[in-house]
Each structure stands twice: as C-alpha cells, then as structure tokens.
PDB file of C-alpha atoms in Angstrom:
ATOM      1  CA  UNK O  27       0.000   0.000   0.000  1.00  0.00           C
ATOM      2  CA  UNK O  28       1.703   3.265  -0.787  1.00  0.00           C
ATOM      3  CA  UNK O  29       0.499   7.077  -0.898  1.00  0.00           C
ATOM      4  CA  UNK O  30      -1.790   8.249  -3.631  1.00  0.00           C
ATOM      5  CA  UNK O  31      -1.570  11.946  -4.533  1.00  0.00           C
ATOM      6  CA  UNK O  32      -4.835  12.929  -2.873  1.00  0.00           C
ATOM      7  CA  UNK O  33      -3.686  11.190   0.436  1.00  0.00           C
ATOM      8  CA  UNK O  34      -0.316  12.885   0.458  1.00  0.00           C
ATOM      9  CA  UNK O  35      -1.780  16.041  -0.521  1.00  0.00           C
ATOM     10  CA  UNK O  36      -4.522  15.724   2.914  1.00  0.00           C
ATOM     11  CA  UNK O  37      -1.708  14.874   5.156  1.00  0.00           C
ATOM     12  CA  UNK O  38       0.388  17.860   4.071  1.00  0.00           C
ATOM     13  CA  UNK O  39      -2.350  20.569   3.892  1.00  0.00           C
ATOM     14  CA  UNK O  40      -3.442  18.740   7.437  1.00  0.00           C
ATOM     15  CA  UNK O  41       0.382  19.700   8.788  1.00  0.00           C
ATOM     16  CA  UNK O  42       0.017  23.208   7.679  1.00  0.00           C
ATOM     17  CA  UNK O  43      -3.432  24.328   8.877  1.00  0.00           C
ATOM     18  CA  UNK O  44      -2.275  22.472  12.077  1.00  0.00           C
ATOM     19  CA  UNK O  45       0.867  24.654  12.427  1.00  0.00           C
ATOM     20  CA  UNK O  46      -1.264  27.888  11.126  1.00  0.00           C
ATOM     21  CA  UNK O  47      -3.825  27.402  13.365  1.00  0.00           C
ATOM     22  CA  UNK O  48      -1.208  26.802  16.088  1.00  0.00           C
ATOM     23  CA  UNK O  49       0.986  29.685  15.719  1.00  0.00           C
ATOM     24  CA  UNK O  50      -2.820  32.331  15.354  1.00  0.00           C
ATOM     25  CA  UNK O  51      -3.818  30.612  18.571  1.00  0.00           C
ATOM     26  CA  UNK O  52      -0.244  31.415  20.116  1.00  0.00           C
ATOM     27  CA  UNK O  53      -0.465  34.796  18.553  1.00  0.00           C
ATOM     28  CA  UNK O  54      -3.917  35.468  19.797  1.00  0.00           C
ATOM     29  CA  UNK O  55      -2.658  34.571  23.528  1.00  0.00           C
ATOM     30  CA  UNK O  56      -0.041  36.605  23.246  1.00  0.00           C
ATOM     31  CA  UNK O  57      -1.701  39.791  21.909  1.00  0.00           C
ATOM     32  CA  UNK O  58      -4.193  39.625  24.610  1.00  0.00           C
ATOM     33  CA  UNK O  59      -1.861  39.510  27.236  1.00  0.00           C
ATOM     34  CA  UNK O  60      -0.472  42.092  26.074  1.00  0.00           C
ATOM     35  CA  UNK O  61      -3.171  44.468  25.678  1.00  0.00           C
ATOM     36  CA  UNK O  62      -4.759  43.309  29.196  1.00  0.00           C
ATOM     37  CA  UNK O  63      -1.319  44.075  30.785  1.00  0.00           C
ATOM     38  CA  UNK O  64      -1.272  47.599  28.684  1.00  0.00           C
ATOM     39  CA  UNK O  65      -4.931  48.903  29.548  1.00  0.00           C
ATOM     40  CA  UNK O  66      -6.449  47.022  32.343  1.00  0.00           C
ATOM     41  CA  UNK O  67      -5.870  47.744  36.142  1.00  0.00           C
ATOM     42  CA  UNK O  68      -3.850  45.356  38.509  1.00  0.00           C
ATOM     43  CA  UNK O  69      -7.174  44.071  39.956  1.00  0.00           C
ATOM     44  CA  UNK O  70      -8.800  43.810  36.503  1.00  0.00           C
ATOM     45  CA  UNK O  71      -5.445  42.338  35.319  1.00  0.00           C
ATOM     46  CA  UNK O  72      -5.257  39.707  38.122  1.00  0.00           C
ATOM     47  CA  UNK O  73      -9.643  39.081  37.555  1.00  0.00           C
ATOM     48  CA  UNK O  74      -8.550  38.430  33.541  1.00  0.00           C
ATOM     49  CA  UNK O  75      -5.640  36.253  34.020  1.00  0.00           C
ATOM     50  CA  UNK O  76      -7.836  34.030  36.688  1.00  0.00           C
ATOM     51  CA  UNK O  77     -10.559  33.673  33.708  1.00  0.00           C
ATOM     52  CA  UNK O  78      -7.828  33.550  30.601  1.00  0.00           C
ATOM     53  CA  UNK O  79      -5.930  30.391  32.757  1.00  0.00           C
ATOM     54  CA  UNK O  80      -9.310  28.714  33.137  1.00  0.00           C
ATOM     55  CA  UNK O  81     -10.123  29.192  29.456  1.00  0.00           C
ATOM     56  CA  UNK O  82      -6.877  28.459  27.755  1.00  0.00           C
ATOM     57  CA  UNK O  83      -6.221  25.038  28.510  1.00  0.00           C
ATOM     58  CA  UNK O  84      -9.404  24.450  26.388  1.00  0.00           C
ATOM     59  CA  UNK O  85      -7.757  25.497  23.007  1.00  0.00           C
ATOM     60  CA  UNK O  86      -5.839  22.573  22.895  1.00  0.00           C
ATOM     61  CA  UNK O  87      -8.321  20.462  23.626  1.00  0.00           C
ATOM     62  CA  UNK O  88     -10.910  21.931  20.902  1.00  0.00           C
ATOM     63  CA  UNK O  89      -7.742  22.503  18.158  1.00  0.00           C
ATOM     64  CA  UNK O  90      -6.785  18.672  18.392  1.00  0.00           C
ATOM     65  CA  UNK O  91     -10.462  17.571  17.822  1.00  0.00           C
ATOM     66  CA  UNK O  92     -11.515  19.642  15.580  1.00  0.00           C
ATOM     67  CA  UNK O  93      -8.157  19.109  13.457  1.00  0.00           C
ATOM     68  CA  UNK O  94      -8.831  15.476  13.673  1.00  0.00           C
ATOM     69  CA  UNK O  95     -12.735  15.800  12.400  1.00  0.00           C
ATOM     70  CA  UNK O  96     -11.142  17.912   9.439  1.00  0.00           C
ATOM     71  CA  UNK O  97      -8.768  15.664   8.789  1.00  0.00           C
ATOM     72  CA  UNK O  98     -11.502  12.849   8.921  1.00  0.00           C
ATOM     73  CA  UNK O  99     -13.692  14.825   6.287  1.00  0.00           C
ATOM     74  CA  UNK O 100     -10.824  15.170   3.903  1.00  0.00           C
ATOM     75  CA  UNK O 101      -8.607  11.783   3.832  1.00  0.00           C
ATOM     76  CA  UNK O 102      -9.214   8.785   2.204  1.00  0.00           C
ATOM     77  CA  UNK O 103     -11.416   5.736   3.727  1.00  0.00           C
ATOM     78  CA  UNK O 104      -8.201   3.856   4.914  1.00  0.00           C
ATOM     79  CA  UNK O 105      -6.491   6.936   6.696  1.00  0.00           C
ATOM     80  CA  UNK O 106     -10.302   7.743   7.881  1.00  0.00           C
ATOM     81  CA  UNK O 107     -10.133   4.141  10.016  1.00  0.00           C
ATOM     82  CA  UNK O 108      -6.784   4.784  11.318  1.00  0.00           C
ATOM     83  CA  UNK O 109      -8.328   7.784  12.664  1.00  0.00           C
ATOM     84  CA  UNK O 110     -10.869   6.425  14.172  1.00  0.00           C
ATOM     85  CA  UNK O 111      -9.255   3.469  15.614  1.00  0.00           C
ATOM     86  CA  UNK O 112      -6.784   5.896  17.335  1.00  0.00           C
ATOM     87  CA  UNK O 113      -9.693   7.590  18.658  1.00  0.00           C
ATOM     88  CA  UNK O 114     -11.103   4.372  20.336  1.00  0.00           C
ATOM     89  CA  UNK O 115      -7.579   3.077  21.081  1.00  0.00           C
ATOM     90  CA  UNK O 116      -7.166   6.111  23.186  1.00  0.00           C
ATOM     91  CA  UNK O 117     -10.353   6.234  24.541  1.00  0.00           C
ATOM     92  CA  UNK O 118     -10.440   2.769  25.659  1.00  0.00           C
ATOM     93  CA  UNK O 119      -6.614   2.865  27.272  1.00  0.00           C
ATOM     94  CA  UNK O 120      -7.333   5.991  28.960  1.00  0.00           C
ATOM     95  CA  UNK O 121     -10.649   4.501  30.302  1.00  0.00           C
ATOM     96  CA  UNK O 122      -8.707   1.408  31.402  1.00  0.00           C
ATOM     97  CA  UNK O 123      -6.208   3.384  33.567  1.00  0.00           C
ATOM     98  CA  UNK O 124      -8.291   6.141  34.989  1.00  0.00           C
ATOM     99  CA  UNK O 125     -11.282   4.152  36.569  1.00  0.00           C
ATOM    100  CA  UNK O 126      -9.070   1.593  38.914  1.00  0.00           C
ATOM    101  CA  UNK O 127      -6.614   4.427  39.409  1.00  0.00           C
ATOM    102  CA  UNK O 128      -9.125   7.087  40.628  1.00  0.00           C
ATOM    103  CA  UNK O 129     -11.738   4.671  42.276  1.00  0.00           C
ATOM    104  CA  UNK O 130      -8.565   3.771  44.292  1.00  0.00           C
ATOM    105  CA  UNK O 131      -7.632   7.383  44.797  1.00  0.00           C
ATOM    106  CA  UNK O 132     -10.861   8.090  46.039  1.00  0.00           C
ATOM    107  CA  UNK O 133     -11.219   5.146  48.717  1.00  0.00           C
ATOM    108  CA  UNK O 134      -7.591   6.372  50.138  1.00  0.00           C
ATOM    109  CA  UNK O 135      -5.389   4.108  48.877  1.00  0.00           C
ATOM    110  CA  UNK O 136      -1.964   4.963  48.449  1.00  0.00           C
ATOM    111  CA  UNK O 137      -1.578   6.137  44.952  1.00  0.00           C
ATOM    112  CA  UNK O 138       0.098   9.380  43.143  1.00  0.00           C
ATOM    113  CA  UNK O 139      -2.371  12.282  42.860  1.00  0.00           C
ATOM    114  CA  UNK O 140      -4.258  11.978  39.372  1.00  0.00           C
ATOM    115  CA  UNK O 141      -5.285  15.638  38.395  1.00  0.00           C
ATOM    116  CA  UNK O 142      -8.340  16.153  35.913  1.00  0.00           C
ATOM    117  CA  UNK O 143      -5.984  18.225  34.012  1.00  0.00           C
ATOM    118  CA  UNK O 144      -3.879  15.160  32.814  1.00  0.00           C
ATOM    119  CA  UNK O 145      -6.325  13.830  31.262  1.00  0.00           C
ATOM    120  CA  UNK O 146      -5.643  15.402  27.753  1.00  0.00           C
ATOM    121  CA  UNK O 147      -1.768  14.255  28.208  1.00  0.00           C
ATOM    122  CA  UNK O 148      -3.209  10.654  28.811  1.00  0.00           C
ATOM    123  CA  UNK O 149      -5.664  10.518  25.833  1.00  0.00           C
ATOM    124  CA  UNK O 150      -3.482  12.321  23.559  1.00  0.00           C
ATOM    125  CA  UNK O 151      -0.561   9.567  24.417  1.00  0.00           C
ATOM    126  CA  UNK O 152      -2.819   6.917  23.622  1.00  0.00           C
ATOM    127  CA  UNK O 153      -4.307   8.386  20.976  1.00  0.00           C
ATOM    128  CA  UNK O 154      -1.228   8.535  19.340  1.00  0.00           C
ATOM    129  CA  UNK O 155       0.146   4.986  19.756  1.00  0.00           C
ATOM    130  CA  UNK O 156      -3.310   3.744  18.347  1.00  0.00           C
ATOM    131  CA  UNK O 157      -2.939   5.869  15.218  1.00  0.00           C
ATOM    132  CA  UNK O 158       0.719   4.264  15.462  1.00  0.00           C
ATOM    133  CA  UNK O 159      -0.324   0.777  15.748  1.00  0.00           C
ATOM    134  CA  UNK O 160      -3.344   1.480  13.276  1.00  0.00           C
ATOM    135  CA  UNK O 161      -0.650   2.703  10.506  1.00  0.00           C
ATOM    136  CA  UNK O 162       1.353  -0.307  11.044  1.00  0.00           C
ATOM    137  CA  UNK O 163      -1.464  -2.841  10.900  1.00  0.00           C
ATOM    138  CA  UNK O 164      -2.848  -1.386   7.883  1.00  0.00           C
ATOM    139  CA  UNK O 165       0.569  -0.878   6.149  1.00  0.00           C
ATOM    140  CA  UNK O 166       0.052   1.913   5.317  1.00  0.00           C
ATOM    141  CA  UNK O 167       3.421   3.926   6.176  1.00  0.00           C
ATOM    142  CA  UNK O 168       5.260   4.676   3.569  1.00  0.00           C
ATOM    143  CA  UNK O 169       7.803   7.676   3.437  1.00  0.00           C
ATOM    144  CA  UNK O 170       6.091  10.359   1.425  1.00  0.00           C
ATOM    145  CA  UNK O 171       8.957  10.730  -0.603  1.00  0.00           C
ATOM    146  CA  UNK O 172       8.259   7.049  -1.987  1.00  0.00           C
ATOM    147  CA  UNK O 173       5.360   8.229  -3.763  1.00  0.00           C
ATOM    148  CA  UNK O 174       6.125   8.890  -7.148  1.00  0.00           C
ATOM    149  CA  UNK O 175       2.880   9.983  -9.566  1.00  0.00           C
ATOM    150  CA  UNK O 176       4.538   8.868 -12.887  1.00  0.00           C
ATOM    151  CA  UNK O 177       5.240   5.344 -11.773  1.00  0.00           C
ATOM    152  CA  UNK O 178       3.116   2.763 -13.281  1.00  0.00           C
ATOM    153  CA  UNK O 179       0.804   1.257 -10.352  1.00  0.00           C
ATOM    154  CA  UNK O 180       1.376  -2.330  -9.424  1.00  0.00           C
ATOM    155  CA  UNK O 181      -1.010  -4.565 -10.471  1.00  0.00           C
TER     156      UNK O 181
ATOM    157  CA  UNK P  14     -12.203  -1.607  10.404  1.00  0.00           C
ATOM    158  CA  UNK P  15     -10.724  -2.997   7.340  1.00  0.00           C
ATOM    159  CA  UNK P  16     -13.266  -5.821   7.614  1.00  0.00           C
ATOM    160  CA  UNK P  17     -16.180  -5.689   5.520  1.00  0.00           C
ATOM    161  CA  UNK P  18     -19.561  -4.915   7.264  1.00  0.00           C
ATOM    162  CA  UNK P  19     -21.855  -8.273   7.085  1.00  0.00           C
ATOM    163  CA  UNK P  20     -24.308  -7.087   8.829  1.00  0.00           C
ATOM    164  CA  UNK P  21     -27.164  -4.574   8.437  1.00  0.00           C
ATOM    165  CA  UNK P  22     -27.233  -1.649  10.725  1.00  0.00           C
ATOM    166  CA  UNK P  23     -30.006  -3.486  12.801  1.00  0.00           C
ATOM    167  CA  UNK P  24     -28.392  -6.518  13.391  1.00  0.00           C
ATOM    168  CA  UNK P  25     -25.606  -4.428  14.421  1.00  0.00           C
ATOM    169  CA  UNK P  26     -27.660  -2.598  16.451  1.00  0.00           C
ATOM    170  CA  UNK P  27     -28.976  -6.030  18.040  1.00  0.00           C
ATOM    171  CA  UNK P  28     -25.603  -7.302  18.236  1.00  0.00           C
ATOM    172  CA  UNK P  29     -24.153  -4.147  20.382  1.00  0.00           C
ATOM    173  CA  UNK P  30     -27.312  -4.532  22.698  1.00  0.00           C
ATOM    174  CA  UNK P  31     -26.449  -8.267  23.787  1.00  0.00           C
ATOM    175  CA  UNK P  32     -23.141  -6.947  24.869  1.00  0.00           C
ATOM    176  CA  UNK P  33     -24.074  -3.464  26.426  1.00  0.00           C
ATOM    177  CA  UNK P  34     -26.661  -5.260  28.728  1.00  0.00           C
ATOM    178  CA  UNK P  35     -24.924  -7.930  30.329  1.00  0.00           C
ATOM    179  CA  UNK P  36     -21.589  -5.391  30.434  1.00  0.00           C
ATOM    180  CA  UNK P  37     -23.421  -2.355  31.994  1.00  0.00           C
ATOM    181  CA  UNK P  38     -24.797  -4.669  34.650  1.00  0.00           C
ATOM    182  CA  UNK P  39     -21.747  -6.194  34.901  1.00  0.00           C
ATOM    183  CA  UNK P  40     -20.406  -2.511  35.560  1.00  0.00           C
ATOM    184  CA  UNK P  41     -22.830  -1.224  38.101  1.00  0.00           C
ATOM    185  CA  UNK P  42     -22.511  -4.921  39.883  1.00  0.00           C
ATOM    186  CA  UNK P  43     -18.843  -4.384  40.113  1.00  0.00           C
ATOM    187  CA  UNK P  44     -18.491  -1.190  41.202  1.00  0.00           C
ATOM    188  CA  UNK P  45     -20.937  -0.926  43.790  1.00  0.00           C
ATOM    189  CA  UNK P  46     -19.459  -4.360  45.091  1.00  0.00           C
ATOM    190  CA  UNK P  47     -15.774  -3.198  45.041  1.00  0.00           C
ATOM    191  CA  UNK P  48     -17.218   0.404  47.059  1.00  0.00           C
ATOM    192  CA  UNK P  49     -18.577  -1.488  49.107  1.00  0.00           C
ATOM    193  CA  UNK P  50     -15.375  -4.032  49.741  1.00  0.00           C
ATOM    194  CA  UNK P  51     -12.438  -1.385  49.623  1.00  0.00           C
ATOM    195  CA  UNK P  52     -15.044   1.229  52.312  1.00  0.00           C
ATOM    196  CA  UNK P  53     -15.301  -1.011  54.563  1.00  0.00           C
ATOM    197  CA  UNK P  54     -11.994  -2.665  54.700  1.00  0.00           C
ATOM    198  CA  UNK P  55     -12.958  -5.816  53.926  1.00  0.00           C
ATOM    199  CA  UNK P  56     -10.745  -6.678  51.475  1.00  0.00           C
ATOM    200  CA  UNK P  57      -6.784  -5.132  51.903  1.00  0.00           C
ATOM    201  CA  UNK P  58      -3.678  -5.301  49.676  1.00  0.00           C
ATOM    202  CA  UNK P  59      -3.245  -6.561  46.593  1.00  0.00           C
ATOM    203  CA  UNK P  60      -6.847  -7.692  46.606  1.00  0.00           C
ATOM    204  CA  UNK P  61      -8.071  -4.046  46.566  1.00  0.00           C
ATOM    205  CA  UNK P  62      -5.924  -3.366  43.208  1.00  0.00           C
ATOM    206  CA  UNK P  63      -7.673  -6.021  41.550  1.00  0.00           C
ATOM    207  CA  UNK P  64     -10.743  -5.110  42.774  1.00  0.00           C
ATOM    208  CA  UNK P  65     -10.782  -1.676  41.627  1.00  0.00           C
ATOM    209  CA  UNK P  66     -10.001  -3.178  38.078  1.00  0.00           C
ATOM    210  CA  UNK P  67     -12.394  -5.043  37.551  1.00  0.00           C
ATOM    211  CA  UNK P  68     -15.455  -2.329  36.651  1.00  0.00           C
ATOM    212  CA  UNK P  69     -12.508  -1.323  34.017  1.00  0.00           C
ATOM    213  CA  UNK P  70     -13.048  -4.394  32.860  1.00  0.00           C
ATOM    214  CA  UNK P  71     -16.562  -4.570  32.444  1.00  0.00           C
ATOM    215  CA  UNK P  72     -16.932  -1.015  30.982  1.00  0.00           C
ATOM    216  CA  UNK P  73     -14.101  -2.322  28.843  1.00  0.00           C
ATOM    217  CA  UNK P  74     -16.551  -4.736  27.677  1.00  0.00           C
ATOM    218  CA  UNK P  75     -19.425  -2.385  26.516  1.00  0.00           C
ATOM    219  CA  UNK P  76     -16.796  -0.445  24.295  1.00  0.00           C
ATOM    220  CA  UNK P  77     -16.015  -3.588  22.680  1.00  0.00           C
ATOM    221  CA  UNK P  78     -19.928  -3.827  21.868  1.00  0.00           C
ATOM    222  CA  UNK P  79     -19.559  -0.046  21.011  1.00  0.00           C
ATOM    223  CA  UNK P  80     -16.527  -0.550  18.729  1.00  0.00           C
ATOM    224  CA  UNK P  81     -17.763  -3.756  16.745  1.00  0.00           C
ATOM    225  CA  UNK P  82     -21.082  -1.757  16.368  1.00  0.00           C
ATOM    226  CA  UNK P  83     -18.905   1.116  14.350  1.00  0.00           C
ATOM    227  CA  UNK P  84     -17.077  -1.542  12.463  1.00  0.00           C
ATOM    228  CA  UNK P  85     -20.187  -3.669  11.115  1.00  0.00           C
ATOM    229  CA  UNK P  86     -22.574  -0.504  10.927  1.00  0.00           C
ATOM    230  CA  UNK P  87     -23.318   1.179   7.629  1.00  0.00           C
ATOM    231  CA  UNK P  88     -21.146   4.759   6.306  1.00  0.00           C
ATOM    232  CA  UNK P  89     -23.505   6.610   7.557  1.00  0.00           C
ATOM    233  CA  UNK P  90     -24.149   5.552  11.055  1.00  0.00           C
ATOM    234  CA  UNK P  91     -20.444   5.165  11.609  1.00  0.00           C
ATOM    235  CA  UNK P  92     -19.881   8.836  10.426  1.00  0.00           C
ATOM    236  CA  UNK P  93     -22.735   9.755  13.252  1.00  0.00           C
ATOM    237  CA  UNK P  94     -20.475   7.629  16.019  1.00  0.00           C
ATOM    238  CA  UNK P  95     -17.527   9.110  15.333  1.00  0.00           C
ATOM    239  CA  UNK P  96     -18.702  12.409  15.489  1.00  0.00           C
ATOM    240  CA  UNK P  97     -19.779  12.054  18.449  1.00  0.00           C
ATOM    241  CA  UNK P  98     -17.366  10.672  19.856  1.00  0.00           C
ATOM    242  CA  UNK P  99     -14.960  13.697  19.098  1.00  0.00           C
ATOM    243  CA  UNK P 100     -17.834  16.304  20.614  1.00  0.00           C
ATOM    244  CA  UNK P 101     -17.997  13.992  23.648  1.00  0.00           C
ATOM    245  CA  UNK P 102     -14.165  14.149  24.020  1.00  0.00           C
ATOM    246  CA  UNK P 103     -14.210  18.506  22.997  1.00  0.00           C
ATOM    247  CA  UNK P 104     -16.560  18.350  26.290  1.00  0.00           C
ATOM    248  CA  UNK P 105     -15.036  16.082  28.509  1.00  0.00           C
ATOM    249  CA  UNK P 106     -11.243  16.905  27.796  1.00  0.00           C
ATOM    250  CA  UNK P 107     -12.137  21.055  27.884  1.00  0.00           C
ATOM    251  CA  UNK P 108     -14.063  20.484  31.249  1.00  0.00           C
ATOM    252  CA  UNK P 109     -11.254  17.836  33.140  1.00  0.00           C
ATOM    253  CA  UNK P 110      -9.038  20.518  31.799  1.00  0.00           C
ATOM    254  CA  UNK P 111     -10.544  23.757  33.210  1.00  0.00           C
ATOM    255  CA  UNK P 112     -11.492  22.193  36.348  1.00  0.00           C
ATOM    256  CA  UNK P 113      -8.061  20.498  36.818  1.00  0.00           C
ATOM    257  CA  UNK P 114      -6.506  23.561  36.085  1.00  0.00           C
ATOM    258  CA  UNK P 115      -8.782  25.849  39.155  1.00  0.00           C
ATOM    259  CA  UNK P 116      -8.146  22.914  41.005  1.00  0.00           C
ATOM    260  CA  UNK P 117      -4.480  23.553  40.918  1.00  0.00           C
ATOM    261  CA  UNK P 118      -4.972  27.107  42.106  1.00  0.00           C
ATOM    262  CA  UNK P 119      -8.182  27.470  44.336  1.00  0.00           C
ATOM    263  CA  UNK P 120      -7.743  25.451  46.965  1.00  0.00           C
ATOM    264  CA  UNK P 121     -11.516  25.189  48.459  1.00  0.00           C
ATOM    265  CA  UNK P 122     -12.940  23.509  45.057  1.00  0.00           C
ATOM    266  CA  UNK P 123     -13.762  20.326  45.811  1.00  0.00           C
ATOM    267  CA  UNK P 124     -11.684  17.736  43.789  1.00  0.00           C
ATOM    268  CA  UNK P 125     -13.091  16.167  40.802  1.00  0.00           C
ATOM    269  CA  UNK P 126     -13.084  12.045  40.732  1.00  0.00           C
ATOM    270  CA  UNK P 127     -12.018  11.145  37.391  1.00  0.00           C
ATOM    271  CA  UNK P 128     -14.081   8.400  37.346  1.00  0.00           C
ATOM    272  CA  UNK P 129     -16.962  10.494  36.745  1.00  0.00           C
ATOM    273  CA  UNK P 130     -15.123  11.705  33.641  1.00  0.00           C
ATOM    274  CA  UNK P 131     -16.677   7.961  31.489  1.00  0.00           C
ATOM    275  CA  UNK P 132     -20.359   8.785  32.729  1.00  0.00           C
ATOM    276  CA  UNK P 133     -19.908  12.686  31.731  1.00  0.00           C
ATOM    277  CA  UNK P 134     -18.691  11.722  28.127  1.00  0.00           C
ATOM    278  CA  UNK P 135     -21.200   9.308  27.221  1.00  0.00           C
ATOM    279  CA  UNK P 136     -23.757  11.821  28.456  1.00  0.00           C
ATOM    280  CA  UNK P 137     -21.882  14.497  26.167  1.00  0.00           C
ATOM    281  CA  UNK P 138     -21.755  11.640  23.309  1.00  0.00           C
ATOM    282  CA  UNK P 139     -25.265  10.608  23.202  1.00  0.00           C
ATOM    283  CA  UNK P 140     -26.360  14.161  23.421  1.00  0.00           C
ATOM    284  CA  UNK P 141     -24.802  14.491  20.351  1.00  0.00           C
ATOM    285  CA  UNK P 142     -25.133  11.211  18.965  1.00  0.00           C
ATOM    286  CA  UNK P 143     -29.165  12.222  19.250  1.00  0.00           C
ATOM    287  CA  UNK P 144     -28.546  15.671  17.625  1.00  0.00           C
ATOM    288  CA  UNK P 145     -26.406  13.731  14.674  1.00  0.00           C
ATOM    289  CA  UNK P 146     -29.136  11.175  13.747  1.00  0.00           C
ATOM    290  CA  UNK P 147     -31.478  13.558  13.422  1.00  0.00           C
ATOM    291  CA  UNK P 148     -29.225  15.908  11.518  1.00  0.00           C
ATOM    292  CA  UNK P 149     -28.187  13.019   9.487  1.00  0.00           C
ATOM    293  CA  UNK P 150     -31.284  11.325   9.442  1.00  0.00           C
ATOM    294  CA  UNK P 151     -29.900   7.908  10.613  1.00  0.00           C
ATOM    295  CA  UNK P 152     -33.201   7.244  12.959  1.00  0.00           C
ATOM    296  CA  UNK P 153     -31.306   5.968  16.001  1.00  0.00           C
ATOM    297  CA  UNK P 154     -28.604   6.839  18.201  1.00  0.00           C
ATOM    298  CA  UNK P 155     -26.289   5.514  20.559  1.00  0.00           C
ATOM    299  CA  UNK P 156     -25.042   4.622  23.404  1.00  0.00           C
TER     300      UNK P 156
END
C-alpha cells in the first residue's frame, strides 16, 4: 500500500493548517496579554488572568479535535479508520487506567495524585500509539517521498 | 475496520445490545461491590488493586460492543459515532481541563473524581449522537 496523490496532498495541507492554526492561537494569547497588561488595572489584570488560565487550557483540547474531524472529512477511507481506531484506542486505554486508578484514589489508597488536568496528556498519548499501531497494521506507512505519480501502479 | 460490514445496521444494532446489557450490569454490579469491599476494609492489599479493576473491565466490555457496532454498521451511522465521539471528548477533555486547572490554584474547590469523567462523556456523546441522527437522518442513536 503506498500514498496516492490525494492522500499525500490531505496529510500535508493537514500539517500546515495544524501549524497555522497553532501559531494564530499562540499569537492570539499573546496579543491579549499584552493588551490586558497595557490597559487594564492590577485588579482587573489579576480578575482576567484568573478567567484567561481557566479558558486556555481548552484550546488545545478543541484545536486537536476539531483538526482530527477535518482531517476525517478530507482523507481517504483507509487513513479515515486509522483515525478512528486511534480515537477508540485512546479512549479505551485511557478509560482502562483512569477508573481503577481514581476509584482507588478516592477510597484512600496509596496512589500518586491523578489531576483532571492530565487527562488530555493521557488521551493524547494513547491516541497517538493507536494511530501508530493502526498505521502499522494497515501498512500503510510509507515515506512520502516514496510516492512517485509517474510510476506505473502495481497490479 | 478494514473488515467488511456483514451485517445490516439493525443486526448491528442487536448485536451491540447483547453486549451493552450484560456489560453495563456487569459494571454497576462491580463497582458498587468493590465500594462497598475497599469502604469497609474488607478486602486489603493486593486484593483491593484487583478489585478496583475489575469495573474497568466490564466497561471495557461495553466499548467492545460499542466498537464492533462502528465496524459492522453502515457509512452513515459510523460517520454519526464518530462524530460524536470527538464532541464527547471537545466536552469532557475542555471540562477535566478547566477544572483540573482551578483545582491547581483554588484550593476550596472540591476535587473532581475522574471516574466520573466515562459517565460525563457518554452523556456528552449521546447528546450528540441524538442531535447527529437527526441531523443526518440515521433514525437511532447511541449509546
């Protein structure tokens, strides 16, 4: 199984709206910080940042998704399932180490403090070996720089 | 997912209800029985690790059914699932995020036990699973 142009062409505009999208939402951060520091008062300032630190951790969260349902919409049916079975890979791993681990936590056992805000580390690990594993079952990796668009396909 | 769907959507559908029964029962069984164990002391050491992985298990179990219902359902139905799925996760992972985050600096909130974090995302997913079918016009949602 190798690369057809229309794959190679999704993954690559998927790596650049990614890395747009990334470096407006770093931009955005920034410029509001700025301005906040530049016309609000301390109190107002310290008010803001309280809200901003609550709401920025969501970006993240809402960029990977809705990256991944664009990149759904626009790849090929084979990439589509790797997708998906990442998603479910993750979900299911994730699942599978936070209920023991926090049911445990909760009746006082002795285990490391789980925050809520690992959770998006955890899934996004998992997530990532599943798309892994998902790439490698379907054989579908192949360097991009394999495909070549004159060669005559196999039959 | 590679496999080809033999099924039609409703004998999916009647397949990933034979599982999700017995498995959600399973669940609820399990973890009021291992609350009820680990409370009370009854049951110490390594014991209580197992114990607290087995409703894992069983809610391991209904994503099975949930998974194998994707894989044999029809394009459309699958496209509704998956959907979902992501606006369940958008939900869950911005909330365990925000609250983990005022957790971290205000130290009166109460802390939040992630395993309420399954229950909140299949609320969040069938929410939207609902608002998909109908959108899509698929006639039936899930979980």
């Amino acid at each position: 199984m190798s690369y057809t142009k229309s794959m190679l062409k999704a993954r690559r505009k998927f790596t650049l709206k990614f890395l747009a999208l990334y470096l407006v939402t770093i931009g955005l951060l920034l410029a509001t910080c700025s301005i906040s520091v530049k016309y609000l008062t301390v109190e107002d300032q310290s008010n803001f940042f309280r809200y901003f630190l609550i709401l920025s951790p969501v970006i993240p969260a809402l960029l990977l998704l809705f990256l991944s349902r664009w990149f759904l919409k626009s790849t090929d049916e084979l990439h589509r399932n790797i997708v998906i079975k990442g998603l479910l890979w993750g979900l299911s791993a994730t699942m599978l180490m936070i209920i023991p681990w926090s049911f445990l936590e909760f009746f006082r056992a002795d285990m490391l403090d789980l925050r809520a805000n690992y959770l998006l580390q955890i899934f996004v690990i998992f997530y990532a070996i599943g798309m892994i594993y998902g790439h490698w079952k379907s054989g579908a990796y192949v360097k991009s720089n394999d495909y070549d668009p004159w060669r005559e396909p196999k039959s | 997912m590679t496999a080809a769907t033999q099924h039609t959507p409703k004998q999916a559908l009647r397949r990933y209800f034979k599982i999700f029964v017995p498995s959600m029962a399973a669940y609820l069984i399990l973890v009021f029985l291992a609350a009820y164990l680990i409370k009370n002391e009854i049951v110490g050491g390594a014991p209580k690790y197992v114990l607290a992985f087995l409703p894992g298990l069983a809610a391991l179990a209904f994503l099975y059914g949930w998974f194998r219902f994707i894989r044999e359902t029809d394009e459309l139905a699958r496209r509704v699932q998956t959907e979902a799925s992501m606006v369940g996760l958008a939900v869950i992972l911005s909330l365990s995020l925000g609250w983990g985050i005022l957790e971290m600096f205000i130290e009166t909130l109460p802390r939040l036990p992630l395993f309420y974090v399954f229950p909140l995302y299949f609320a969040a997913q069938g929410l939207a699973s609902w608002r998909l079918s109908k959108k899509y016009g698929t006639g039936f949602c899930l979980p």
